[in-house]
PDB file of C-alpha atoms in Angstrom:
ATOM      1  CA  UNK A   1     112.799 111.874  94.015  1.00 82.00           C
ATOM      2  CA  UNK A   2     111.039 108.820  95.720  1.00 89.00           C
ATOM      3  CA  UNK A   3     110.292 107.380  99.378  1.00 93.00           C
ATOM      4  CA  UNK A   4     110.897 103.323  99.600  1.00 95.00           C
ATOM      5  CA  UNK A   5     108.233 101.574 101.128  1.00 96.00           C
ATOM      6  CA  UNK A   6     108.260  99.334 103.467  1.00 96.00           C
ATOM      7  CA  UNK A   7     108.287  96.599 100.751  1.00 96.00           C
ATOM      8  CA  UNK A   8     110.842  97.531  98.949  1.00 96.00           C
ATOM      9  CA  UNK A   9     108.686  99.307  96.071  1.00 95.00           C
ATOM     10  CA  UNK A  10     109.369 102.906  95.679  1.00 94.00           C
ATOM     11  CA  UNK A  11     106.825 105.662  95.436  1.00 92.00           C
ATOM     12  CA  UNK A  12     107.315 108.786  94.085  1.00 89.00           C
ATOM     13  CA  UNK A  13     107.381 111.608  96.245  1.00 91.00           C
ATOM     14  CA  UNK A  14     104.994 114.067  94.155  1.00 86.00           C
ATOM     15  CA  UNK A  15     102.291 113.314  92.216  1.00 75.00           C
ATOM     16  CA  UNK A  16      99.107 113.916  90.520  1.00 64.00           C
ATOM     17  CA  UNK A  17      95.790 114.103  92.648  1.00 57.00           C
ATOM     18  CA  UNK A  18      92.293 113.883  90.339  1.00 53.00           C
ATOM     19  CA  UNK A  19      89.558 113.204  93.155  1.00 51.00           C
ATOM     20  CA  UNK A  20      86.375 115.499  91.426  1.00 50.00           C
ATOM     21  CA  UNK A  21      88.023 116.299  88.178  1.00 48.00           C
ATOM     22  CA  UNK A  22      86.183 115.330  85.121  1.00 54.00           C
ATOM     23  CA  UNK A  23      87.137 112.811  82.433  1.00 55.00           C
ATOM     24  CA  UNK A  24      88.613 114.636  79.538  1.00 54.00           C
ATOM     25  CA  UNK A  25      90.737 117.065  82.091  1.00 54.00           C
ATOM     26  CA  UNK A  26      92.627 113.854  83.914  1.00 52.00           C
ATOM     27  CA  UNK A  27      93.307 112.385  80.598  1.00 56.00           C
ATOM     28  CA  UNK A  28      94.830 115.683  78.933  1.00 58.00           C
ATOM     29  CA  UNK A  29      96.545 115.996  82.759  1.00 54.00           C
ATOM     30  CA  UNK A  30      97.698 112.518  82.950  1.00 54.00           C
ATOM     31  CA  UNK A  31      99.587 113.104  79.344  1.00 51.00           C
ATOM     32  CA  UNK A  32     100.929 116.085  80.425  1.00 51.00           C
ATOM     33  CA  UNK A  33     102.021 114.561  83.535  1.00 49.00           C
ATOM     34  CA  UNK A  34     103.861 111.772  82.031  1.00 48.00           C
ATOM     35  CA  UNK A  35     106.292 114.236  80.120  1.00 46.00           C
ATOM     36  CA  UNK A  36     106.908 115.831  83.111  1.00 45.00           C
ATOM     37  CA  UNK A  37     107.534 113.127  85.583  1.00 48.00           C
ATOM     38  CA  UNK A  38     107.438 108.809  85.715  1.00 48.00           C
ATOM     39  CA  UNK A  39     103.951 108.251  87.123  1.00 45.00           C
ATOM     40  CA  UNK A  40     102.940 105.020  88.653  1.00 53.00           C
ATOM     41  CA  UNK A  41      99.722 103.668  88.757  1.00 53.00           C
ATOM     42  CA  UNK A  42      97.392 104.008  92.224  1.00 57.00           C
ATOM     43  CA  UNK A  43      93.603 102.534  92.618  1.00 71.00           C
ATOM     44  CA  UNK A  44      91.114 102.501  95.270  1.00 79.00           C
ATOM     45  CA  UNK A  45      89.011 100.232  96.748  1.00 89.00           C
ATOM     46  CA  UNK A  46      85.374 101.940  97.066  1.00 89.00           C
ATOM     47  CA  UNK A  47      83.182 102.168 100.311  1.00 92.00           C
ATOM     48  CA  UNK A  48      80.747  99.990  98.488  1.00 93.00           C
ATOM     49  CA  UNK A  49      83.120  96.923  97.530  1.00 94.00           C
ATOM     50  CA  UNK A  50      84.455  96.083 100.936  1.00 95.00           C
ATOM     51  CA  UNK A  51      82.701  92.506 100.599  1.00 94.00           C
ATOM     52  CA  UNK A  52      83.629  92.437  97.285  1.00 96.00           C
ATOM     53  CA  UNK A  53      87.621  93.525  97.086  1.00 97.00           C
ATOM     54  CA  UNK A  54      88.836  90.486  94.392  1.00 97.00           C
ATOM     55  CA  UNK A  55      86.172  91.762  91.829  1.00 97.00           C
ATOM     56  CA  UNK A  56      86.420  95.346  92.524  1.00 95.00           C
ATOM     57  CA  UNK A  57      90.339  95.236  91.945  1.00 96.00           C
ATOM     58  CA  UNK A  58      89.663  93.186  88.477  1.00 96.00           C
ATOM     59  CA  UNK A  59      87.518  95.556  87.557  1.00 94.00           C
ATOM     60  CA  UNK A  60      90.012  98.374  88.269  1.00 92.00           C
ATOM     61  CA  UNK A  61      92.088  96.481  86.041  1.00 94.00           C
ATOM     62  CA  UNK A  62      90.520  95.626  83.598  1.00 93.00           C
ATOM     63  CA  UNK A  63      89.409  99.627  82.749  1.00 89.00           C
ATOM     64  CA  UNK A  64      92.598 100.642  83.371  1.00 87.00           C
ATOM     65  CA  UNK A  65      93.979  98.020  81.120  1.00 91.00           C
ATOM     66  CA  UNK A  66      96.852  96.905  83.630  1.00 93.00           C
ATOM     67  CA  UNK A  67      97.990  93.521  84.306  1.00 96.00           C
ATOM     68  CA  UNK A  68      98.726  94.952  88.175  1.00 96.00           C
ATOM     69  CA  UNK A  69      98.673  97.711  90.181  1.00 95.00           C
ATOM     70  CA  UNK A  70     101.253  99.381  91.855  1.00 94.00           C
ATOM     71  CA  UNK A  71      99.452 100.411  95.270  1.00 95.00           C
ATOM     72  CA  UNK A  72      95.626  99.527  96.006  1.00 96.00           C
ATOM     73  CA  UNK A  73      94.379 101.051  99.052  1.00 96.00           C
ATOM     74  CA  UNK A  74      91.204 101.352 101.181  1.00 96.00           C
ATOM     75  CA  UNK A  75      89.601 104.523 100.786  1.00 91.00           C
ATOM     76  CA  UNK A  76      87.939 105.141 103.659  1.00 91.00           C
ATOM     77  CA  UNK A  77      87.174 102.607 107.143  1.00 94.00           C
ATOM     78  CA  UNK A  78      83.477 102.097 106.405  1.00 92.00           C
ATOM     79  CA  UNK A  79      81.787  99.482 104.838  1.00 94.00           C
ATOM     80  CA  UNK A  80      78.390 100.633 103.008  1.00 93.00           C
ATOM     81  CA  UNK A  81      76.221  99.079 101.019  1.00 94.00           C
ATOM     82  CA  UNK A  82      77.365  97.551  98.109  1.00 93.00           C
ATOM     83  CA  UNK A  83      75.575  98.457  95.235  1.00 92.00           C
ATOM     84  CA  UNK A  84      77.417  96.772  92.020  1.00 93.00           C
ATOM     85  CA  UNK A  85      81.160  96.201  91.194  1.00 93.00           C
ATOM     86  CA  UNK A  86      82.845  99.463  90.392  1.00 83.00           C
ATOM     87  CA  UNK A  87      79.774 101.940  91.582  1.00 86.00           C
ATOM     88  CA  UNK A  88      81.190 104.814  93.610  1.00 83.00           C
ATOM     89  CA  UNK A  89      78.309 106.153  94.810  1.00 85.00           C
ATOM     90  CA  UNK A  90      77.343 106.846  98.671  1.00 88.00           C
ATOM     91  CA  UNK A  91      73.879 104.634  99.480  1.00 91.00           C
ATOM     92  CA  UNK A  92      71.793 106.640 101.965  1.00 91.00           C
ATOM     93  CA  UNK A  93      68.888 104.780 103.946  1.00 91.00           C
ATOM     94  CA  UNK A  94      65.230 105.751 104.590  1.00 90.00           C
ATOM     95  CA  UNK A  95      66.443 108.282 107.005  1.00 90.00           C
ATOM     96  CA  UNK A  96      69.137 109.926 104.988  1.00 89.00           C
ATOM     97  CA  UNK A  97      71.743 108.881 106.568  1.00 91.00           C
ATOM     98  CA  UNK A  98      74.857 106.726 105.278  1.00 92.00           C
ATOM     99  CA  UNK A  99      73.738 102.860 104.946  1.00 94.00           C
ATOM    100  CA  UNK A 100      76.627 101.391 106.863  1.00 93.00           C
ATOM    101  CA  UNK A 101      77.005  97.337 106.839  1.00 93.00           C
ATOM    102  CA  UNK A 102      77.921  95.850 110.054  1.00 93.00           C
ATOM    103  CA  UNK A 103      78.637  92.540 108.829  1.00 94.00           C
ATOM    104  CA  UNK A 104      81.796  93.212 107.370  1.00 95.00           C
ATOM    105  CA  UNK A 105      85.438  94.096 109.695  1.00 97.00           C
ATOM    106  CA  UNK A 106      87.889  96.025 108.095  1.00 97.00           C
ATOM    107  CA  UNK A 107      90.290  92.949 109.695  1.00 98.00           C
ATOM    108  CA  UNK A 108      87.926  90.753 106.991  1.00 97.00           C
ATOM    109  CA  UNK A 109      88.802  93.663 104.095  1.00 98.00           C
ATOM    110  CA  UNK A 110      92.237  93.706 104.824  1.00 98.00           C
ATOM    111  CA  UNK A 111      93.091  90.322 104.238  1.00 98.00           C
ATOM    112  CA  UNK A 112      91.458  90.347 101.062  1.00 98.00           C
ATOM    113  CA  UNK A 113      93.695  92.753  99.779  1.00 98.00           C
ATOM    114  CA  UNK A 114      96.476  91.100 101.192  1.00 98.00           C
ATOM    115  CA  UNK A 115      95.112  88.040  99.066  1.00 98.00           C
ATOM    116  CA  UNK A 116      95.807  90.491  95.785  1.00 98.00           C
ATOM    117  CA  UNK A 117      99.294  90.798  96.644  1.00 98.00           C
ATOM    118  CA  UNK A 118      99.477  86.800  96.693  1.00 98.00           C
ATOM    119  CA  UNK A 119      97.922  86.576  93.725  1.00 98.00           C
ATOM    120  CA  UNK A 120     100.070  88.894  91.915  1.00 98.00           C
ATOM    121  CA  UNK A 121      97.675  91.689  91.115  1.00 98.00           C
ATOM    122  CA  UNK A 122      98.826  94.548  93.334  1.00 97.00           C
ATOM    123  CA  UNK A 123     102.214  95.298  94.351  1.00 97.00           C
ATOM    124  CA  UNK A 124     101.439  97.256  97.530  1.00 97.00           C
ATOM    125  CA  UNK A 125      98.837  97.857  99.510  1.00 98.00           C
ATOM    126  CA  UNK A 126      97.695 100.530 102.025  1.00 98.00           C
ATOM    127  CA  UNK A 127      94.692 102.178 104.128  1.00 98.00           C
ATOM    128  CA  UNK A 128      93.398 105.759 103.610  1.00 95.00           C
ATOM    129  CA  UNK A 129      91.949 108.423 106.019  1.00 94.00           C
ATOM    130  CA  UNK A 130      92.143 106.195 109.005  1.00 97.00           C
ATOM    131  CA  UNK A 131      93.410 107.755 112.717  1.00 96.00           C
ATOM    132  CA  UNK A 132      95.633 106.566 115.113  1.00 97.00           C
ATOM    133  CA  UNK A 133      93.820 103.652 116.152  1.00 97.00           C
ATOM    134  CA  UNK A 134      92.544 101.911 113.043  1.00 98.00           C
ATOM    135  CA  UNK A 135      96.082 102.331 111.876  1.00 98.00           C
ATOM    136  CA  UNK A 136      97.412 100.828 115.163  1.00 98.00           C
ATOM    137  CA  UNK A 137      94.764  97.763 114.658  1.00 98.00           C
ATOM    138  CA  UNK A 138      95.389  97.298 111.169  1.00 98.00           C
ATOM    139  CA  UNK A 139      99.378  96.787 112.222  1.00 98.00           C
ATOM    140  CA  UNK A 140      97.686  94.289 114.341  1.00 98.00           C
ATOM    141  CA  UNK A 141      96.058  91.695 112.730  1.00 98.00           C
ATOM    142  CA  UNK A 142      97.584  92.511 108.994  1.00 98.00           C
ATOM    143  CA  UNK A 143     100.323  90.075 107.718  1.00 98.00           C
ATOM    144  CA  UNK A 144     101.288  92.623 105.199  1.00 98.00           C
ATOM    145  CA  UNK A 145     101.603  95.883 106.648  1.00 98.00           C
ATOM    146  CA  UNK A 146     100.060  98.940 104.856  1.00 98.00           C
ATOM    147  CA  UNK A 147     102.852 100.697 102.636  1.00 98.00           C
ATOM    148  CA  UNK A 148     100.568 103.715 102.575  1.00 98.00           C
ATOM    149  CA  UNK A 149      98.326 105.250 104.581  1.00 98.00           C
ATOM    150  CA  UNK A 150      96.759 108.261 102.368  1.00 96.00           C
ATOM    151  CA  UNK A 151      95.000 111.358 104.670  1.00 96.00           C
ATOM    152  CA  UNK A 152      93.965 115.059 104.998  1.00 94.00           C
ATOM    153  CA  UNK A 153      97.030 117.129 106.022  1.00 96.00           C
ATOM    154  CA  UNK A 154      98.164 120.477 105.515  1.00 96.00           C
ATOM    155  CA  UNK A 155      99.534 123.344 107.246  1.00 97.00           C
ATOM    156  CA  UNK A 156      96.191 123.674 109.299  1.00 96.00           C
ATOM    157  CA  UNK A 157      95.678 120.166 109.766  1.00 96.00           C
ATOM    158  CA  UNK A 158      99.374 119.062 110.532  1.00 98.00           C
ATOM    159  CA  UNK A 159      98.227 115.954 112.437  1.00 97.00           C
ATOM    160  CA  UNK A 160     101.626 115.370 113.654  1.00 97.00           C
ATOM    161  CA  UNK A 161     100.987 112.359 115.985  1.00 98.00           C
ATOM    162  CA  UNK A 162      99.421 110.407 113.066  1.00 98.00           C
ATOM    163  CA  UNK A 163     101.926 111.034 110.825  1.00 98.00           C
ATOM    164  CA  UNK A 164     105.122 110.017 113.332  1.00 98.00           C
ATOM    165  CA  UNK A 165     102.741 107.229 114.463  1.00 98.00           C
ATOM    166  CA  UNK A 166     102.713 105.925 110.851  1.00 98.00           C
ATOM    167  CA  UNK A 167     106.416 106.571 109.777  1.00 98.00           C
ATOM    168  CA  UNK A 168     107.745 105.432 112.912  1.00 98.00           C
ATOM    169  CA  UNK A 169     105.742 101.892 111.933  1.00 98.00           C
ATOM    170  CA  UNK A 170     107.065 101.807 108.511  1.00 98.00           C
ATOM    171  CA  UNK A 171     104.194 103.482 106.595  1.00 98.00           C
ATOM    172  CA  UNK A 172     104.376 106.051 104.456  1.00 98.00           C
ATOM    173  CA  UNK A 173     101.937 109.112 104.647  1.00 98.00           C
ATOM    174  CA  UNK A 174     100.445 110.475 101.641  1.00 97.00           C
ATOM    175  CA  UNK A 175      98.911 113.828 101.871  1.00 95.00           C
ATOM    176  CA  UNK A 176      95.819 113.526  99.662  1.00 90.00           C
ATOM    177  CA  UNK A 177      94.344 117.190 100.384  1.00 88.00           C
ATOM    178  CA  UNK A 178      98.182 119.002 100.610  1.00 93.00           C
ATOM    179  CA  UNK A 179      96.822 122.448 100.095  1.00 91.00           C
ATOM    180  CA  UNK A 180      94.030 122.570 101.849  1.00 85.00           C
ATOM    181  CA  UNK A 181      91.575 121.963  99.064  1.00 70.00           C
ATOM    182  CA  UNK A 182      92.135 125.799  98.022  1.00 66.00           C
ATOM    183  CA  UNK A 183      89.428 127.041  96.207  1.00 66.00           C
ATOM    184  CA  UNK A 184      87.595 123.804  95.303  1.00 64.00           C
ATOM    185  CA  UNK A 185      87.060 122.857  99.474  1.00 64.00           C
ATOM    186  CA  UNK A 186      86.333 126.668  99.865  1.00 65.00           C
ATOM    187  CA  UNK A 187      83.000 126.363  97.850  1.00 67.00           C
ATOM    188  CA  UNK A 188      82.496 122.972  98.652  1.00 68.00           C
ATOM    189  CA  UNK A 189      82.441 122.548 102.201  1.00 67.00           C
ATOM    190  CA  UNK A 190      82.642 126.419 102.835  1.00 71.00           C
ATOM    191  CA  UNK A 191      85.882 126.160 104.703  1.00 79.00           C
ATOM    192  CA  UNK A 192      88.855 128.573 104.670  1.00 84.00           C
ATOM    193  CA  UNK A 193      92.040 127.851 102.631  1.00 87.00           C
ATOM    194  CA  UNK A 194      96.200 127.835 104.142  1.00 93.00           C
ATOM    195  CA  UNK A 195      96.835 129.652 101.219  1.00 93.00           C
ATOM    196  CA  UNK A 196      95.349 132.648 102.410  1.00 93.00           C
ATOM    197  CA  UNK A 197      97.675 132.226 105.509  1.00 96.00           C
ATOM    198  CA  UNK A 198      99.674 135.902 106.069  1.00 97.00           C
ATOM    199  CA  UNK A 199     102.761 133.697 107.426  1.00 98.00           C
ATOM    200  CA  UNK A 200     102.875 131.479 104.496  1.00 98.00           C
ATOM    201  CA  UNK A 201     102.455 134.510 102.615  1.00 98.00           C
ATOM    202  CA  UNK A 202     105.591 135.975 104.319  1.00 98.00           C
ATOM    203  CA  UNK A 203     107.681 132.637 103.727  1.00 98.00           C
ATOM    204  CA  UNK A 204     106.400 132.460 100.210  1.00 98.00           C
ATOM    205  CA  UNK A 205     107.540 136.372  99.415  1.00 98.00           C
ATOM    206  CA  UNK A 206     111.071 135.492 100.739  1.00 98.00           C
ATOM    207  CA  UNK A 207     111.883 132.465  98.975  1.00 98.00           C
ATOM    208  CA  UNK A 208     110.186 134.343  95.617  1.00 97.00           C
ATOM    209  CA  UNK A 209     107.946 131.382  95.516  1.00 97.00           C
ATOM    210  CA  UNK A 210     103.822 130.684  95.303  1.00 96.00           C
ATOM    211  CA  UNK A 211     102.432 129.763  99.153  1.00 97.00           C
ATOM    212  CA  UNK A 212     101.162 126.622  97.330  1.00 95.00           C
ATOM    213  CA  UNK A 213     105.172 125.590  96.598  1.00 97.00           C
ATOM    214  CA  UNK A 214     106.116 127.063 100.175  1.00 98.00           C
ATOM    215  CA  UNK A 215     103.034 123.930 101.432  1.00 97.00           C
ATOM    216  CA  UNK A 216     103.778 121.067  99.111  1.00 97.00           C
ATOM    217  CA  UNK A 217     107.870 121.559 100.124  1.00 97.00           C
ATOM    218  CA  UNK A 218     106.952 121.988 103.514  1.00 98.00           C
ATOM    219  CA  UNK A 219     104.803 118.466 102.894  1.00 97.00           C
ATOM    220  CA  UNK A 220     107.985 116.859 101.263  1.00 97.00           C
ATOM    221  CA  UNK A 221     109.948 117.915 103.875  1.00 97.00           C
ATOM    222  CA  UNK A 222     107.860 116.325 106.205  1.00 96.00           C
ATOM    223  CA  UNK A 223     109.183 113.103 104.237  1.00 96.00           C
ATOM    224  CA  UNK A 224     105.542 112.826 102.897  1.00 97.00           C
ATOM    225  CA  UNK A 225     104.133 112.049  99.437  1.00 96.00           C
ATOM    226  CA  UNK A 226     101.837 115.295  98.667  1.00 95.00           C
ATOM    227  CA  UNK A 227      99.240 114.816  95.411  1.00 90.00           C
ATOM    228  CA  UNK A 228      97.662 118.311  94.833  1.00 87.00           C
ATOM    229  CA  UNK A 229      95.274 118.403  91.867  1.00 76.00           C
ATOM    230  CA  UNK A 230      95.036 120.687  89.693  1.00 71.00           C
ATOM    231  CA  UNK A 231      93.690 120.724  86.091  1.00 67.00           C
ATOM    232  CA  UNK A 232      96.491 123.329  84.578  1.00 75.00           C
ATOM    233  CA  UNK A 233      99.241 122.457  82.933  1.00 76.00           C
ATOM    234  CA  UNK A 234     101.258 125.844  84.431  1.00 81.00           C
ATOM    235  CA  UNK A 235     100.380 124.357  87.942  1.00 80.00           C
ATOM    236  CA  UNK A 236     101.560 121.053  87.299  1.00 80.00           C
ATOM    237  CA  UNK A 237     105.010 122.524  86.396  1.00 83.00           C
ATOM    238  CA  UNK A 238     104.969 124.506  89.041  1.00 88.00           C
ATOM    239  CA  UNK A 239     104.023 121.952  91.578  1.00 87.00           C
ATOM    240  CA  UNK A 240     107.522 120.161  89.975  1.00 86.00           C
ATOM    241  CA  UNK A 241     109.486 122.965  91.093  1.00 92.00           C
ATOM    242  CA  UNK A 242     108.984 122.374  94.463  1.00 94.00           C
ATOM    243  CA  UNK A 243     112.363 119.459  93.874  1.00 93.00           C
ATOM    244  CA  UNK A 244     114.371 122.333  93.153  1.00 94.00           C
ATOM    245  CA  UNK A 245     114.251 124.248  96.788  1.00 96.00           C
ATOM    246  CA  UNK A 246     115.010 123.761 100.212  1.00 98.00           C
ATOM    247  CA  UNK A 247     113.231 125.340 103.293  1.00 98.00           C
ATOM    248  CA  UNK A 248     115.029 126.553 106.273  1.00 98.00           C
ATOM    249  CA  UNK A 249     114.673 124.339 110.076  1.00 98.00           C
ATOM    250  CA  UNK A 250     113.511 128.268 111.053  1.00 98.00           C
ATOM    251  CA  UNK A 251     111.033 128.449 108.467  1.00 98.00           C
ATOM    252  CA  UNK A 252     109.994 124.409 108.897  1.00 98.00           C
ATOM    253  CA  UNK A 253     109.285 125.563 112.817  1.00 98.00           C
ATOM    254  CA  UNK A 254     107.702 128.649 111.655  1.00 98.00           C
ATOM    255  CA  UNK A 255     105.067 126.676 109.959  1.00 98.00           C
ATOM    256  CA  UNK A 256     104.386 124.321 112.413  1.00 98.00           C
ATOM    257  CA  UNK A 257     103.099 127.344 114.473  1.00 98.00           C
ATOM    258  CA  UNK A 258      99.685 127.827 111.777  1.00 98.00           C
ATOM    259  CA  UNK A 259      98.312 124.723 112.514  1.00 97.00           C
ATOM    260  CA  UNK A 260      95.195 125.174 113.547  1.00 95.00           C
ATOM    261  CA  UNK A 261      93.577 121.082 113.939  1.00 94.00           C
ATOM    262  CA  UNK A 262      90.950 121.818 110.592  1.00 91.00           C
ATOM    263  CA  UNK A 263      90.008 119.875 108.590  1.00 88.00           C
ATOM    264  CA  UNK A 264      89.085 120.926 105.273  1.00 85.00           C
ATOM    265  CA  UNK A 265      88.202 118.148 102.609  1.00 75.00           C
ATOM    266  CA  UNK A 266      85.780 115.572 103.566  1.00 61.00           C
ATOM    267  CA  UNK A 267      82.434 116.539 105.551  1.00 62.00           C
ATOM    268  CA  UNK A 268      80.914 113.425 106.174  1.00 65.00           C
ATOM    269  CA  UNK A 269      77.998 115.325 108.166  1.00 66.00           C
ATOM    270  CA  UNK A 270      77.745 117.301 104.988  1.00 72.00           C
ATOM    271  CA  UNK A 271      76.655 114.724 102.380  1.00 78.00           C
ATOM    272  CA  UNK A 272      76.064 111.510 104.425  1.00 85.00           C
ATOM    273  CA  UNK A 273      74.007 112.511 107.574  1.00 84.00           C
ATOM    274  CA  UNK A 274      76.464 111.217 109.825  1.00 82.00           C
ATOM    275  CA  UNK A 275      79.707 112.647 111.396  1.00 80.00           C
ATOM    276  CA  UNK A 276      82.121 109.740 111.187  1.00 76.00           C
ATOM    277  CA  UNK A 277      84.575 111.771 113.104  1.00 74.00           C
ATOM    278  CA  UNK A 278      82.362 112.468 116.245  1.00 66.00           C
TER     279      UNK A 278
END
């Protein structure tokens, strides 16, 4: 099962998400994953490396041993120091707080990577984690529209306007945080988890299904691409299963009804000494 893009390229519409998990797990998970379903290929370009996008994409390619990729997005709309080709670290300045450039647009970062799809290195290209009105911009001044733009949303973070905004301009969401960051969020950023949720509990116990299937079907349904991680192979079957169901308009409406506007995964305040989100 796969969404087109607005390019013509098709994306699967489930796949594998391995933000945080260490190097031998993704490559056992990867392997795994490729018996179960036909993966394509997905980079990002770093905070770091927005001066920098032609050599930072090489360098994804040349690791990953590709000739192209299949999508290359932005990660995130800030620029910060760059600190080498390829480093994915977060540069803090004397204060402690994120060292953001201010000599670079992300109008001057998105025409580089439209210069990689000229150049034949990457097939699509698309933004991640930016809000209504970067994504409005970006439309804007791009030549090549983003295929993809890649966020937080779950059942408590529906973000509804975003996502119409987006598919009604041709780009396709990706839910990079589908579940809510479960467990992992919940002792990372101490916040509290959809899966706990006594409604999607209910919906879950009438379908005979886990809450996380009841979320990442409710995410599909949404005509979204979801990528939960997970580092078990049980999961990753399960999280296939999710093709194989169908949930109810009633129980589609019932779950619009938890969202609660939270955001779970990233904490810039947290880490960086700055709320980007203020």
């Amino acid at each position: 099962m796969a969404i087109t893009l607005n390019n013509g390229f098709t994306m699967p519409i489930i796949g594998l998400g391995v933000w945080r998990m260490e190097k031998k797990a993704i490559k056992d998970l990867i392997l795994d994953s490729i018996k179960i379903a036909d993966y394509k290929n997905e980079a990002e370009l770093w905070n770091t490396d927005h001066g920098h996008v032609l050599e930072a994409c090489k360098h994804s390619l040349k690791k990953l041993r590709l000739d192209y990729l299949d999508l290359y997005l932005v990660h995130f709309p800030v620029s910060i120091r760059h600190t080498g080709i390829g480093a994915t670290g977060s540069p803090l300045d004397e204060d402690g707080v994120l060292d953001i450039e201010t000599n670079i647009s992300l109008e001057t970062t998105w025409h580089a990577m439209e210069d990689l799809v000229s150049r034949g290195l990457v097939r699509s290209i698309g933004i991640s984690n930016y809000d209504i009105f970067l994504t409005r911009d970006c439309l804007a001044y791009s030549k090549i529209k983003p295929a993809v733009n890649q966020i937080e949303t779950h059942p408590y973070f529906q973000r509804e306007s975003l996502v119409k905004f987006c598919q009604k301009h041709g780009i396709c969401v990706t839910a990079h945080t589908p579940l809510g960051g479960a467990e992992a969020n919940a002792k990372r950023f101490g916040t509290v988890s959809c899966l706990d949720d006594p409604i999607l509990k209910g919906i879950a116990e009438r379908y005979k299904k886990t809450v996380a299937q009841i979320v990442l079907r409710w995410g599909i349904q949404r005509n979204s691409v979801v990528i939960p991680k997970t580092s078990k192979l049980e999961r990753l079957q399960e999280n296939f299963k999710v093709l194989e169901f169908e949930l109810s308009k009633e129980d589609m409406d019932l779950i619009k009804t938890v969202d609660k506007n939270y955001r779970t995964n990233i904490q810039p305040a947290k880490f960086w000494g700055i709320d980007l989100y203020a």
